[in-house]
Short mmCIF file of C-alpha atoms in Angstrom, two decimals:
data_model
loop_
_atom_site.label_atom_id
_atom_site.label_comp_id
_atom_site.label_asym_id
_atom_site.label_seq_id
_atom_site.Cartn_x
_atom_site.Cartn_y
_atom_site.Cartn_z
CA UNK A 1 3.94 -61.32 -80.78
CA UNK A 2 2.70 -59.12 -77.64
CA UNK A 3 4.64 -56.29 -77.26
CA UNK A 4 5.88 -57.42 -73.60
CA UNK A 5 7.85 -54.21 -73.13
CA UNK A 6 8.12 -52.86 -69.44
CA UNK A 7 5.69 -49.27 -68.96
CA UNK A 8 7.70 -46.79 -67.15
CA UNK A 9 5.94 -46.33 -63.78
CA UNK A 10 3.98 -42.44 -63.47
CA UNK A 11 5.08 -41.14 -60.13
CA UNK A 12 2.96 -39.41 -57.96
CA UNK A 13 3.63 -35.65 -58.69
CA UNK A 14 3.05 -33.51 -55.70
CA UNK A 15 1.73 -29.50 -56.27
CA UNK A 16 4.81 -27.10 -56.17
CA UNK A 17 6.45 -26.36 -52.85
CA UNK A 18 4.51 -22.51 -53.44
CA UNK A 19 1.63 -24.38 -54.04
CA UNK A 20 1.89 -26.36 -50.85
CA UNK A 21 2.36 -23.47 -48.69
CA UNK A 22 -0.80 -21.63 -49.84
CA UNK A 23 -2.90 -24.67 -49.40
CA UNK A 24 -2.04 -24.87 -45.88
CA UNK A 25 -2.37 -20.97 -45.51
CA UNK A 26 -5.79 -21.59 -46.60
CA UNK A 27 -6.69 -24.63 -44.84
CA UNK A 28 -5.20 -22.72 -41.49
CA UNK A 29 -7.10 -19.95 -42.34
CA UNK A 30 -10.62 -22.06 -42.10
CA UNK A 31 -9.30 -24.31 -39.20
CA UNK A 32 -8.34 -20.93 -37.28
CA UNK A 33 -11.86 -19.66 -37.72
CA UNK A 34 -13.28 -23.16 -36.66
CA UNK A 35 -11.47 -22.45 -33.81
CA UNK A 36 -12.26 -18.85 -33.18
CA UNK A 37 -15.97 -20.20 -33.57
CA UNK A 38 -15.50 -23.11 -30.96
CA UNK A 39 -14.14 -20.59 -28.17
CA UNK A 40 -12.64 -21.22 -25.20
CA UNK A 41 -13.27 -24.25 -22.71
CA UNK A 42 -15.22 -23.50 -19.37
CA UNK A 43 -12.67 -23.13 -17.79
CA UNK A 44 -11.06 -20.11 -20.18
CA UNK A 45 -7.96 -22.08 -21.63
CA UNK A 46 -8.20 -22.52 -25.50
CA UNK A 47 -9.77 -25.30 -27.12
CA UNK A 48 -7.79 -28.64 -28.42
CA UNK A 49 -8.17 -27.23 -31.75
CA UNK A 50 -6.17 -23.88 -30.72
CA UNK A 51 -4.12 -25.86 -28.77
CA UNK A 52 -2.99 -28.39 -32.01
CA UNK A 53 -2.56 -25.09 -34.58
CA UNK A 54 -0.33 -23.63 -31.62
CA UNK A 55 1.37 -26.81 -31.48
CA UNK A 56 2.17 -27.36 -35.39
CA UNK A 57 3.20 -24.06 -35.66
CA UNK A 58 5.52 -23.40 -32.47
CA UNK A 59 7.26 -26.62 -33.30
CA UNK A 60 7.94 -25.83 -37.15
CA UNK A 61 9.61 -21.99 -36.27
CA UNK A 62 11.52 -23.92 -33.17
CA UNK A 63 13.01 -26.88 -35.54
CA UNK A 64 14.13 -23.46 -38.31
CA UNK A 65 15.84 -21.42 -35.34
CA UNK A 66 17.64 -24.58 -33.75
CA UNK A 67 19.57 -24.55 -37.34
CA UNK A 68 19.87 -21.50 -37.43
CA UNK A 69 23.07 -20.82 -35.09
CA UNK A 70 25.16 -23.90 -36.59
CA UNK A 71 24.53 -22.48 -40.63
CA UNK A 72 25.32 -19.00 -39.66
CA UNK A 73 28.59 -20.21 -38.12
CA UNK A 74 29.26 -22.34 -41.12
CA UNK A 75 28.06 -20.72 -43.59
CA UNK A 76 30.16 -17.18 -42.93
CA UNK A 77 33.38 -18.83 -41.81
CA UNK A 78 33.21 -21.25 -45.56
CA UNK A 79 32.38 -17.48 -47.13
CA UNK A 80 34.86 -15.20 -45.52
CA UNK A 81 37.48 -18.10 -46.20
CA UNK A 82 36.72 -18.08 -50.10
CA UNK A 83 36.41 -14.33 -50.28
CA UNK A 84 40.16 -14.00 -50.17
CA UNK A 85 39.95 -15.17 -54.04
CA UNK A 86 38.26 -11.51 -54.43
CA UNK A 87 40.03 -8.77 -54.68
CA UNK A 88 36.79 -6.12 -53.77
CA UNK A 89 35.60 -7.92 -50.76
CA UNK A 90 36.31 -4.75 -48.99
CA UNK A 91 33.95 -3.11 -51.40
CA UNK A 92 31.28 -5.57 -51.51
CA UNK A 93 30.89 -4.97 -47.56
CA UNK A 94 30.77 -1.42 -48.06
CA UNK A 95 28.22 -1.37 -50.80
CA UNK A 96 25.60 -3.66 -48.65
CA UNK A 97 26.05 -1.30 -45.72
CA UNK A 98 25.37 1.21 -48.05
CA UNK A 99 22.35 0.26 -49.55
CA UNK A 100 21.19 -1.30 -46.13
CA UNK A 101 20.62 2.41 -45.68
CA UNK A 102 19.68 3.82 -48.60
CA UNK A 103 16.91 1.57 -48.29
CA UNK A 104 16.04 2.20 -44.56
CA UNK A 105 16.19 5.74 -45.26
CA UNK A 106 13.72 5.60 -47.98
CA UNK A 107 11.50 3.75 -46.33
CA UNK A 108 11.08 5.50 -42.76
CA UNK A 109 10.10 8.56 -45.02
CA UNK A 110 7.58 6.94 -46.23
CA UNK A 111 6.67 5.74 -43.06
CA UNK A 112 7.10 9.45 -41.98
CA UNK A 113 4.55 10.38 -44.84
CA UNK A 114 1.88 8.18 -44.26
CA UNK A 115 1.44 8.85 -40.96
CA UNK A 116 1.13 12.96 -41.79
CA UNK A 117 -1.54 11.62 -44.23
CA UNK A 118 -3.00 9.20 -41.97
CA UNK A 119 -3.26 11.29 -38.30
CA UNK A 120 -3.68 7.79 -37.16
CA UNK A 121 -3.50 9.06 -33.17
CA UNK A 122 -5.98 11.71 -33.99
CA UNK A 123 -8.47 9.54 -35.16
CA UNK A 124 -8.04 6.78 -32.86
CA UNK A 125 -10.76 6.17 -29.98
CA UNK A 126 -8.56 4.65 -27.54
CA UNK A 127 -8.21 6.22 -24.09
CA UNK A 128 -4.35 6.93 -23.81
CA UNK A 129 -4.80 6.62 -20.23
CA UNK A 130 -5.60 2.83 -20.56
CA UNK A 131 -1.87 1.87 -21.92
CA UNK A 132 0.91 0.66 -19.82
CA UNK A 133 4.42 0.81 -20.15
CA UNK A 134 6.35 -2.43 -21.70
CA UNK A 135 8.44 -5.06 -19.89
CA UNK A 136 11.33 -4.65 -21.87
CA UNK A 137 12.73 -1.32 -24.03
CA UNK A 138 15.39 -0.50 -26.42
CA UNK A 139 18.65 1.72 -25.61
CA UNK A 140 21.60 2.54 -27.70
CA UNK A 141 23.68 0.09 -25.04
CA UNK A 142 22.27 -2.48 -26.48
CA UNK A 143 24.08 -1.83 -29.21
CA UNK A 144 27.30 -3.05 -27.57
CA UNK A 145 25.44 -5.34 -25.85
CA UNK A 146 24.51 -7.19 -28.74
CA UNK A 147 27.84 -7.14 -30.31
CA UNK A 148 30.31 -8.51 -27.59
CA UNK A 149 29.56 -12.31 -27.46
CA UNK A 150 28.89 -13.05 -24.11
CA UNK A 151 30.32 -17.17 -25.13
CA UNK A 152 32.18 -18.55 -28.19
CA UNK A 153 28.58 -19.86 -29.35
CA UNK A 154 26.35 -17.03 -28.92
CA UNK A 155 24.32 -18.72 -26.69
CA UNK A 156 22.13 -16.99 -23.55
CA UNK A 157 19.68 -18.57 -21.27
CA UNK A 158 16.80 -17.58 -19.34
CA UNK A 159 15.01 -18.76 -15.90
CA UNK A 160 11.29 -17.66 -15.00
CA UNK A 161 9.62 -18.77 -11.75
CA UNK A 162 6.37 -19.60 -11.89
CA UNK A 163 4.17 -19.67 -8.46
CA UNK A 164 1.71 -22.43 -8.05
CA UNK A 165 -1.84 -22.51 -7.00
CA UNK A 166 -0.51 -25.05 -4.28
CA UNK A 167 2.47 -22.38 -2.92
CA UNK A 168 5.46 -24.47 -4.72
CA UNK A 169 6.91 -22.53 -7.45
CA UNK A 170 8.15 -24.27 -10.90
CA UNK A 171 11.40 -22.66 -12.77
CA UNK A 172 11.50 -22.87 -16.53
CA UNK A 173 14.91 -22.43 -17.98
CA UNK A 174 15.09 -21.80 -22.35
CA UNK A 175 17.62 -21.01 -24.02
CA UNK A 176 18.21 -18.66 -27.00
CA UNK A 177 20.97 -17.45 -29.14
CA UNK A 178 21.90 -14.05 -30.44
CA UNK A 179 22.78 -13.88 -34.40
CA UNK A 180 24.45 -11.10 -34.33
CA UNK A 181 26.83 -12.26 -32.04
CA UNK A 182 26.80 -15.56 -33.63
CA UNK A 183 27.94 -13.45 -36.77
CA UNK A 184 30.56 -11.49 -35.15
CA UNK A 185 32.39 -14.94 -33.70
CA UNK A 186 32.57 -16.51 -37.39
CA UNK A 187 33.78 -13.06 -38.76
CA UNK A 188 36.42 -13.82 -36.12
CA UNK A 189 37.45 -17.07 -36.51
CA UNK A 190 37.16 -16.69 -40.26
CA UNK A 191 39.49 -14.17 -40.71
CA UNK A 192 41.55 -15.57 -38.18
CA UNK A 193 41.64 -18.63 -40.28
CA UNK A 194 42.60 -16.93 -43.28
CA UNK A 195 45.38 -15.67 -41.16
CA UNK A 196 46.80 -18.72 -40.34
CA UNK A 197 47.37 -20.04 -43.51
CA UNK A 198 48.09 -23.77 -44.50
CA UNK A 199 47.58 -24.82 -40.94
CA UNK A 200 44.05 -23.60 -41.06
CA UNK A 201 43.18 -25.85 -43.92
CA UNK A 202 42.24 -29.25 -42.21
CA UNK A 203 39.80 -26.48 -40.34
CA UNK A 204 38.17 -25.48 -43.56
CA UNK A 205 37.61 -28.41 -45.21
CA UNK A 206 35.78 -29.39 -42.08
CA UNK A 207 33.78 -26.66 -42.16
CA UNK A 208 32.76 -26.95 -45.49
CA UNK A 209 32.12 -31.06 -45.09
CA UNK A 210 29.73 -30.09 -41.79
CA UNK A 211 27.71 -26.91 -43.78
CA UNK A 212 26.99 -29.21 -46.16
CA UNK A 213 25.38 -31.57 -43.80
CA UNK A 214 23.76 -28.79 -42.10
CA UNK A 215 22.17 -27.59 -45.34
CA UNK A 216 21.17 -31.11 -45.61
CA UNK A 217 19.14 -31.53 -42.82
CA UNK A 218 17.63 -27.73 -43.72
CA UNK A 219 16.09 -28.78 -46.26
CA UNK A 220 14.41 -31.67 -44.83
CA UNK A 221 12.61 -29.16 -42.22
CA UNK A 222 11.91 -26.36 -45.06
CA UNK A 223 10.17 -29.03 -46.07
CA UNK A 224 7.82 -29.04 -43.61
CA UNK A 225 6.47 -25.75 -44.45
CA UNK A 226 3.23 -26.14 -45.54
CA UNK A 227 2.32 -27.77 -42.53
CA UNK A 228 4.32 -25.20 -40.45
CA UNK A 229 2.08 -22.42 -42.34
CA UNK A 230 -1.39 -24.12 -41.66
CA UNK A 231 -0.56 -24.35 -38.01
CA UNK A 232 1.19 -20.69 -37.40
CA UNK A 233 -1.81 -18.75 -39.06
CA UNK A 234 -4.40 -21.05 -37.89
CA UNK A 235 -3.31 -20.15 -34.22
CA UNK A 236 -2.88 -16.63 -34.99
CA UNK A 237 -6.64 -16.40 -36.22
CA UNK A 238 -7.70 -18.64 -33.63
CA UNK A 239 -6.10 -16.24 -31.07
CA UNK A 240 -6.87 -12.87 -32.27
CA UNK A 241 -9.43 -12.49 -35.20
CA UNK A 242 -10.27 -9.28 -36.70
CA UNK A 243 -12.07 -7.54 -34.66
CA UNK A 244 -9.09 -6.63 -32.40
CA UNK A 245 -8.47 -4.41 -35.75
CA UNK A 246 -11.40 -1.73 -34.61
CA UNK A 247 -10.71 0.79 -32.50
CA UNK A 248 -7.14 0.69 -34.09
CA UNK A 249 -8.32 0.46 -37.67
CA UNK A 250 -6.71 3.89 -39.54
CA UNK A 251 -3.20 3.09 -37.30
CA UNK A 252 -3.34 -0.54 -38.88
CA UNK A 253 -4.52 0.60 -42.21
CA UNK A 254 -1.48 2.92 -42.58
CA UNK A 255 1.08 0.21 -41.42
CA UNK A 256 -0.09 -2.17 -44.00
CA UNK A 257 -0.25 0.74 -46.86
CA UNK A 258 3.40 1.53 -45.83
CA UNK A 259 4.30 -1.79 -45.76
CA UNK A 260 2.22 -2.26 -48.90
CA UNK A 261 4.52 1.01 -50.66
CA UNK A 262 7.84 -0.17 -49.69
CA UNK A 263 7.46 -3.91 -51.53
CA UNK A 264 5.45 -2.99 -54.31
CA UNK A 265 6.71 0.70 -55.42
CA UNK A 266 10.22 1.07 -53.70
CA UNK A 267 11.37 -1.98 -53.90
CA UNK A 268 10.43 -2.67 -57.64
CA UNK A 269 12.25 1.18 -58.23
CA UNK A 270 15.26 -0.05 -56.89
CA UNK A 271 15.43 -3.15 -59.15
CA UNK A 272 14.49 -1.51 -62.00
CA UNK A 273 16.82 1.66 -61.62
CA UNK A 274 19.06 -1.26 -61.20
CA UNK A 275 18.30 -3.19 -64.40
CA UNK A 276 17.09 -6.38 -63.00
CA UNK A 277 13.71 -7.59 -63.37
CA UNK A 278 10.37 -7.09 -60.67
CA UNK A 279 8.60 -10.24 -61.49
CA UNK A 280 12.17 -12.47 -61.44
CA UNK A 281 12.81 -11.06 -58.51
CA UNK A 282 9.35 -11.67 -56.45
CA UNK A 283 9.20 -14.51 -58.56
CA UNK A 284 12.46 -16.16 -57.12
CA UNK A 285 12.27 -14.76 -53.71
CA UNK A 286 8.40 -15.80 -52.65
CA UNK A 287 9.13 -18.83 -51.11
CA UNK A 288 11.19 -16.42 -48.19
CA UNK A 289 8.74 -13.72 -48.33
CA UNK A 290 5.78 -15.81 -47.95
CA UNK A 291 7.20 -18.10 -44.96
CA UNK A 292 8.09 -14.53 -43.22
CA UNK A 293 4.68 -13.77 -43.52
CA UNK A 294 3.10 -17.14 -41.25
CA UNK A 295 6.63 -17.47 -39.16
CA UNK A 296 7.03 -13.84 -38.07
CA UNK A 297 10.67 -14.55 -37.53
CA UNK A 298 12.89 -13.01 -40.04
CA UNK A 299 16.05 -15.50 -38.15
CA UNK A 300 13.77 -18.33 -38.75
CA UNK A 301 13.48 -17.58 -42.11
CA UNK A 302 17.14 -17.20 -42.70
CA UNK A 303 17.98 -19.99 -44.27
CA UNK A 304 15.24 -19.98 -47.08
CA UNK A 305 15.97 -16.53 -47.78
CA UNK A 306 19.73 -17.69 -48.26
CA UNK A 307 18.57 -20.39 -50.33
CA UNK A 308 16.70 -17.91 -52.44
CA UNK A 309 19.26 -15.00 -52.87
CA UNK A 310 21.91 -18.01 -53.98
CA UNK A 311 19.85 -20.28 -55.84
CA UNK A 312 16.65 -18.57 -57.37
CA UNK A 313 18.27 -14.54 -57.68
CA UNK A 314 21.90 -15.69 -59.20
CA UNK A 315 23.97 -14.49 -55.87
CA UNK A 316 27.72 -15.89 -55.50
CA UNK A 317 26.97 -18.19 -52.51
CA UNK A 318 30.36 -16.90 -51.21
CA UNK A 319 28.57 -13.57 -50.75
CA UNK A 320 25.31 -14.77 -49.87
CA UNK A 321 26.36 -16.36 -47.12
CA UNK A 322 27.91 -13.26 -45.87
CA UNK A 323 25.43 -10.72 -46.94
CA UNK A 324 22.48 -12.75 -46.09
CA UNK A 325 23.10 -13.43 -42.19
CA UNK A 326 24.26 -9.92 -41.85
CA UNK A 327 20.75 -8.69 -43.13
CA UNK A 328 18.85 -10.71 -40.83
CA UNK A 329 20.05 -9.09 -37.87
CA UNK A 330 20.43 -5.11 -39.17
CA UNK A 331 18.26 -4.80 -42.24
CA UNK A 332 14.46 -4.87 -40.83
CA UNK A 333 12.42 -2.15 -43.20
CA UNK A 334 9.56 -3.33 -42.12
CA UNK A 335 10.32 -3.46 -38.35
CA UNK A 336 12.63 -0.77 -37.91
CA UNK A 337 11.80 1.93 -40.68
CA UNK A 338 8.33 2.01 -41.55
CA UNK A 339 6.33 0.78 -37.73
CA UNK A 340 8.37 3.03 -36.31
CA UNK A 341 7.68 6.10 -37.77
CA UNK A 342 4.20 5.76 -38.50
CA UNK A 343 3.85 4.52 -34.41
CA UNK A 344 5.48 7.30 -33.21
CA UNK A 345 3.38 9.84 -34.97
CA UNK A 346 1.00 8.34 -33.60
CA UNK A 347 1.65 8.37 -30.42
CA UNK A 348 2.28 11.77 -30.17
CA UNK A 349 -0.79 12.70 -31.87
CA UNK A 350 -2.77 10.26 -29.48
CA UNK A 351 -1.00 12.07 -26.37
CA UNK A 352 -1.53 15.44 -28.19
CA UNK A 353 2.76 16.15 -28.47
CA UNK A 354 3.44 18.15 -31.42
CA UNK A 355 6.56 16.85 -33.42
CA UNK A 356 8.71 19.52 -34.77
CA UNK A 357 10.67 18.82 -38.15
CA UNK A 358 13.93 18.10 -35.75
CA UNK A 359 11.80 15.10 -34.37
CA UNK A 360 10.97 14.10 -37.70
CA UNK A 361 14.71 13.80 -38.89
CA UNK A 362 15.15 11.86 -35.68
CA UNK A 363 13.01 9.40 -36.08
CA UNK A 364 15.00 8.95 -39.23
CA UNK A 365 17.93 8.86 -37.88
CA UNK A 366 17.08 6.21 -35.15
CA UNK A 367 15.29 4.09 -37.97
CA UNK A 368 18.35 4.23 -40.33
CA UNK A 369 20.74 3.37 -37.47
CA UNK A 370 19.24 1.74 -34.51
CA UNK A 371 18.19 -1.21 -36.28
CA UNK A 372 21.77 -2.62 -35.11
CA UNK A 373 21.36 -1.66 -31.74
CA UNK A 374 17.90 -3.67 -31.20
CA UNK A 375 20.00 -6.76 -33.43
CA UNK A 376 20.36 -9.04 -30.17
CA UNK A 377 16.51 -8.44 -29.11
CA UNK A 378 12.88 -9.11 -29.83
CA UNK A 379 10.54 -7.85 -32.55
CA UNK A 380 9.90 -4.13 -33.51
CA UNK A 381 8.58 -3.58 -30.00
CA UNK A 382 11.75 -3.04 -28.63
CA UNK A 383 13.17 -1.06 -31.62
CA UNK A 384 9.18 1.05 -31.19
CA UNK A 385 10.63 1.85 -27.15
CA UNK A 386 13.90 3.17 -28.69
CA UNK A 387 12.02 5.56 -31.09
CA UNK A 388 9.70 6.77 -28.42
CA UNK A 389 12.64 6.82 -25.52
CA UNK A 390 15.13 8.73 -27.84
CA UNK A 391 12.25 11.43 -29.02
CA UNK A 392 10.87 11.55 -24.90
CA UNK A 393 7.19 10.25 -25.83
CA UNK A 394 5.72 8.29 -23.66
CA UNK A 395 6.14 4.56 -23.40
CA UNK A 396 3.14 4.19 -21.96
CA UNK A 397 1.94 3.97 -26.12
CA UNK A 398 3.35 1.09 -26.90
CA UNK A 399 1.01 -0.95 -24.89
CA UNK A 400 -1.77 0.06 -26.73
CA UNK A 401 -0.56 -1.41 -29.50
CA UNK A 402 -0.07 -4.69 -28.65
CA UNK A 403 -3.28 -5.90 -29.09
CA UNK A 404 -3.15 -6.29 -32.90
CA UNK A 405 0.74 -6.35 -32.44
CA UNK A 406 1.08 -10.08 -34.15
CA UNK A 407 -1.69 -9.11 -37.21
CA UNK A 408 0.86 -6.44 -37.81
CA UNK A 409 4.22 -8.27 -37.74
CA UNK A 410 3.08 -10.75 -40.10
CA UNK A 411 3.44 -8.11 -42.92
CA UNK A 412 6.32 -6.33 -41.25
CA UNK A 413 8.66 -9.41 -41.22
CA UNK A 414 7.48 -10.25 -44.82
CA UNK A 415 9.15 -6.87 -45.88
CA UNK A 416 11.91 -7.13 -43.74
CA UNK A 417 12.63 -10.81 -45.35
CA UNK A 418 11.94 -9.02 -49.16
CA UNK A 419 14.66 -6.05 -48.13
CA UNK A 420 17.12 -8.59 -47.27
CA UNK A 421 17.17 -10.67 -50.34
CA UNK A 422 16.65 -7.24 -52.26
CA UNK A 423 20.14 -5.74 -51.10
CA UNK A 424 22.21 -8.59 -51.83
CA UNK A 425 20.88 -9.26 -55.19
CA UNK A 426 21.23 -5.34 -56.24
CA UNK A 427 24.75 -5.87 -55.00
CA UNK A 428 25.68 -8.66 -56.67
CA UNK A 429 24.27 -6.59 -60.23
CA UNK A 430 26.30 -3.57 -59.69
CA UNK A 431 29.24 -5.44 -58.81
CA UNK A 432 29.08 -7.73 -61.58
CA UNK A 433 28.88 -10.87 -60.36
CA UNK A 434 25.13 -11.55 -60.40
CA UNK A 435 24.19 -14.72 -62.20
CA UNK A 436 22.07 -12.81 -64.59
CA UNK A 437 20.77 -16.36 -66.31
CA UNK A 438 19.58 -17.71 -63.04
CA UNK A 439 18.26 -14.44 -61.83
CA UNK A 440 16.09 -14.34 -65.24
CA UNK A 441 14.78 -17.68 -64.85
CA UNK A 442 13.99 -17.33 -60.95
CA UNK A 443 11.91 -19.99 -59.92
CA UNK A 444 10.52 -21.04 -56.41
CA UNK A 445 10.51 -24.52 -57.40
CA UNK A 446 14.53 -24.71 -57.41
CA UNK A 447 14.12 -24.47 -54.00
CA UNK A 448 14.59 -27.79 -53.32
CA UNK A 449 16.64 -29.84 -56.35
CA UNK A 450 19.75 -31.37 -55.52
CA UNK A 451 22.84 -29.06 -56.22
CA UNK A 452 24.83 -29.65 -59.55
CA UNK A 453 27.71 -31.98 -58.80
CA UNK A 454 30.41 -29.52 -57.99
CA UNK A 455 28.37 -28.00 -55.33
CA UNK A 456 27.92 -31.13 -53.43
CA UNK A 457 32.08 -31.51 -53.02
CA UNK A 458 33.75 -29.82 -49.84
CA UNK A 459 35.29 -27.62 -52.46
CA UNK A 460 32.40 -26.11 -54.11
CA UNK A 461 32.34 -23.20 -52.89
CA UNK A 462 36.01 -22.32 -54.01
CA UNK A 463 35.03 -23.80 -57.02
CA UNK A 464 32.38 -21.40 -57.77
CA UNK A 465 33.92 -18.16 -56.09
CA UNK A 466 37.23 -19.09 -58.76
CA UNK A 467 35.01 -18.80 -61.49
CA UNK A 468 34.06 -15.70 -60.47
CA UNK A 469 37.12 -14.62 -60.20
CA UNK A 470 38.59 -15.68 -63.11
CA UNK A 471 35.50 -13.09 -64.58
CA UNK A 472 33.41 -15.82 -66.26
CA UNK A 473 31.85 -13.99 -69.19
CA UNK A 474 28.23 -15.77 -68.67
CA UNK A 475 27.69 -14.77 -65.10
CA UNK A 476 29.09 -11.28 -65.51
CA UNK A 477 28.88 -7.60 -66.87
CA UNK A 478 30.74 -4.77 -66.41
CA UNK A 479 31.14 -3.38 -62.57
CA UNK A 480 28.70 -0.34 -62.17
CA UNK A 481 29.72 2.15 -59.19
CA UNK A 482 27.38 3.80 -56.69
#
């Protein structure tokens, strides 16, 4: 008799979510140089090839911020509300402060000592009278400025008139958000939650019903990565090439072997010194550090790096959600410690300023702690303009280096991202509640598998910050001080 048993149906298996994302890094890489080889139209506007990469690109980094503001609120209200099952909360803050700096610190002196190696200004051929101040610079105000929320939602909006060729003029209004401030609020309400007892419960189970919708539709987006990827570095190679790289080639040379120092030597120190792992931790966190790298936007990468720190490196998501958002906005290695430092030396070298050992400990200084005040703002530029401003160079260097500006940020943001999954995870080890099983079996392709059951009820989160409390032997080791 025929065996008339039903075959299981194969499904289609798709490459690896990595996988994906260097695919369309390479096919944007090749599309981006068809570009760059078609040119401009006659009439000097970029091509319809440009014109699609830009398209694919700008709308994958807009759909990650727009989520941005809503998980952050979420995400740190649900975690400061579970942290009162913790009795070293207090401590946990202080120790990611502590090694937000520790970290900084190291890495503006090596920023420092690459560009004494380097004399990237003294080697440069640019004309320092061709560069021009920039639109907007840094000041310690903005400190405060960035801290007070200016609305209950972090919100601020912009107008620019535009004149037209016909005399009308056309007024485009966007609207953007500031994390930080976003971050202060749900501190606020949080604790104030926590304060108000049973009345606030109703409140918290809302909150954790809508972040888990939020997540939800996160993922869908993160999703869209690889295309995201193929567009963002296909316009970026479209736009500027190489050759931009020239006259500017030992400056951009020592950024990248700073850069290049910090993620593969420091970094790797600090885990090891710490007894975790290098390759489970590059392992777990790629997916974050590589979409940093195509985005440029370490706030549109927030929420993969979240996902990462939580679900690939073995982080308590009640912490994660904390220590996570909080990085985003003050822990920038990459644009804040290392550019910096090697910028300013060379700037003063390139305007023939000698920098006394006083300057030197400056620049530290204003690396280490004026990352916060440039939170609220854009890019390293700004946080460049403080540097300069603070140590009375002139400004007028910064617009030289704008040209290769974006080539640059690509690998800043990349270590920023890697620095902000690093501190949490190191943490979460000394403290002793690092999920050393998960952290050893880091993989990038957890990235996307449906939580276990518990973490898909409104109480999961409670859930798994009570079994940290209650010292689960599997997930813990003995607390380590500083």
């Amino acid at each position: 008799m025929p065996d008339t048993a039903v075959q299981p149906k194969r499904r289609l298996r798709f490459p690896s979510f990595t996988v994906q994302v260097l695919l369309g890094l390479a096919l944007g890489v090749l599309l981006g140089w068809v570009a760059l080889q078609m040119g401009p139209t006659a009439d000097g506007t970029p091509n319809w090839l440009t014109t699609t990469l830009d398209t694919i690109g700008s709308s994958f980094v807009t759909l990650l911020k727009a989520i941005v503001p809503p998980l952050v609120f979420l995400a740190i209200v649900t975690s400061i509300a579970n942290l009162r099952q913790v009795t070293n909360a207090a401590r946990l803050a202080g120790q990611t402060l502590l090694w937000f700096a520790i970290t900084a610190a190291i890495s503006v002196a090596v920023g420092i000592g690459l560009g004494l190696v380097f004399q990237p200004g003294s080697r440069s051929t640019l004309d320092p009278a061709g560069g021009s101040e920039p639109s907007s610079t840094g000041s310690w105000l903005d400190f405060l400025n960035g801290l007070i929320p200016g609305n209950v939602l972090g919100l601020g909006a912009g107008t620019q008139v535009t004149p037209g060729d016909d005399g009308s003029f056309t007024a485009t209004t966007s609207i953007s958000f500031n994390v930080l401030q976003i971050v202060v609020v749900a501190l606020v309400i949080g604790i104030a939650a926590l304060r108000t007892g049973k009345a606030a419960e109703p409140f918290l189970a809302f909150n954790r019903s809508a972040l888990a919708v939020v997540q939800k539709v996160l993922w869908w987006i993160i999703r869209l990565a690889p295309l995201g990827t193929l567009g963002l570095i296909g316009k970026a190679v479209a736009t500027y090439g190489w050759d931009l790289l020239a006259p500017l080639g030992t400056y951009a040379v020592a950024i990248y072997t700073g850069l290049a120092v910090v993620l593969l030597v420091v970094y790797p120190i600090v885990l090891r010194t710490n007894g975790l792992g290098v390759a489970s931790f590059f392992r777990g966190a790629w997916p974050a550090i590589q979409l940093a790298f195509v985005s440029r936007s370490s706030v549109g990468t927030l929420p993969v790096t979240e996902r990462v720190v939580e679900r690939n490196l073995g982080v308590p998501r009640s912490y994660a959600s904390f220590a996570v958002p909080l990085a985003a906005t003050t822990k920038m290695d990459g644009c804040a410690s290392i550019y910096p430092a090697i910028s300013a030396i060379f700037v003063a070298q390139l305007f023939g300023v000698d920098l006394s050992v006083t300057d030197y400990l400056l620049i530290a200084f204003v690396s280490v702690v004026g990352s916060a005040a440039t939170a609220g703002l854009t890019g390293a530029v700004v946080m460049l303009t403080l540097t300069l401003s603070t140590l009375g160079l002139p400004l007028a260097g910064v617009g030289l280096l704008l040209a290769i500006d974006p080539i640059l940020d690509m690998g800043r943001t990349a270590v920023n991202v890697a620095g902000q999954a690093l501190v949490p995870t190191v943490v979460a080890k000394r403290e002793g509640i690092l999920d050393l099983d998960r952290y050893a079996s880091a993989s990038a392709e957890n990235l996307f598998t449906d939580d276990e059951p518990a973490a898909d009820d409104t109480t999961a989160v409670g859930a798994e910050q009570d079994a940290v409390s209650r010292d689960v032997p599997a997930q813990r080791e003995p607390v380590r001080t500083a």
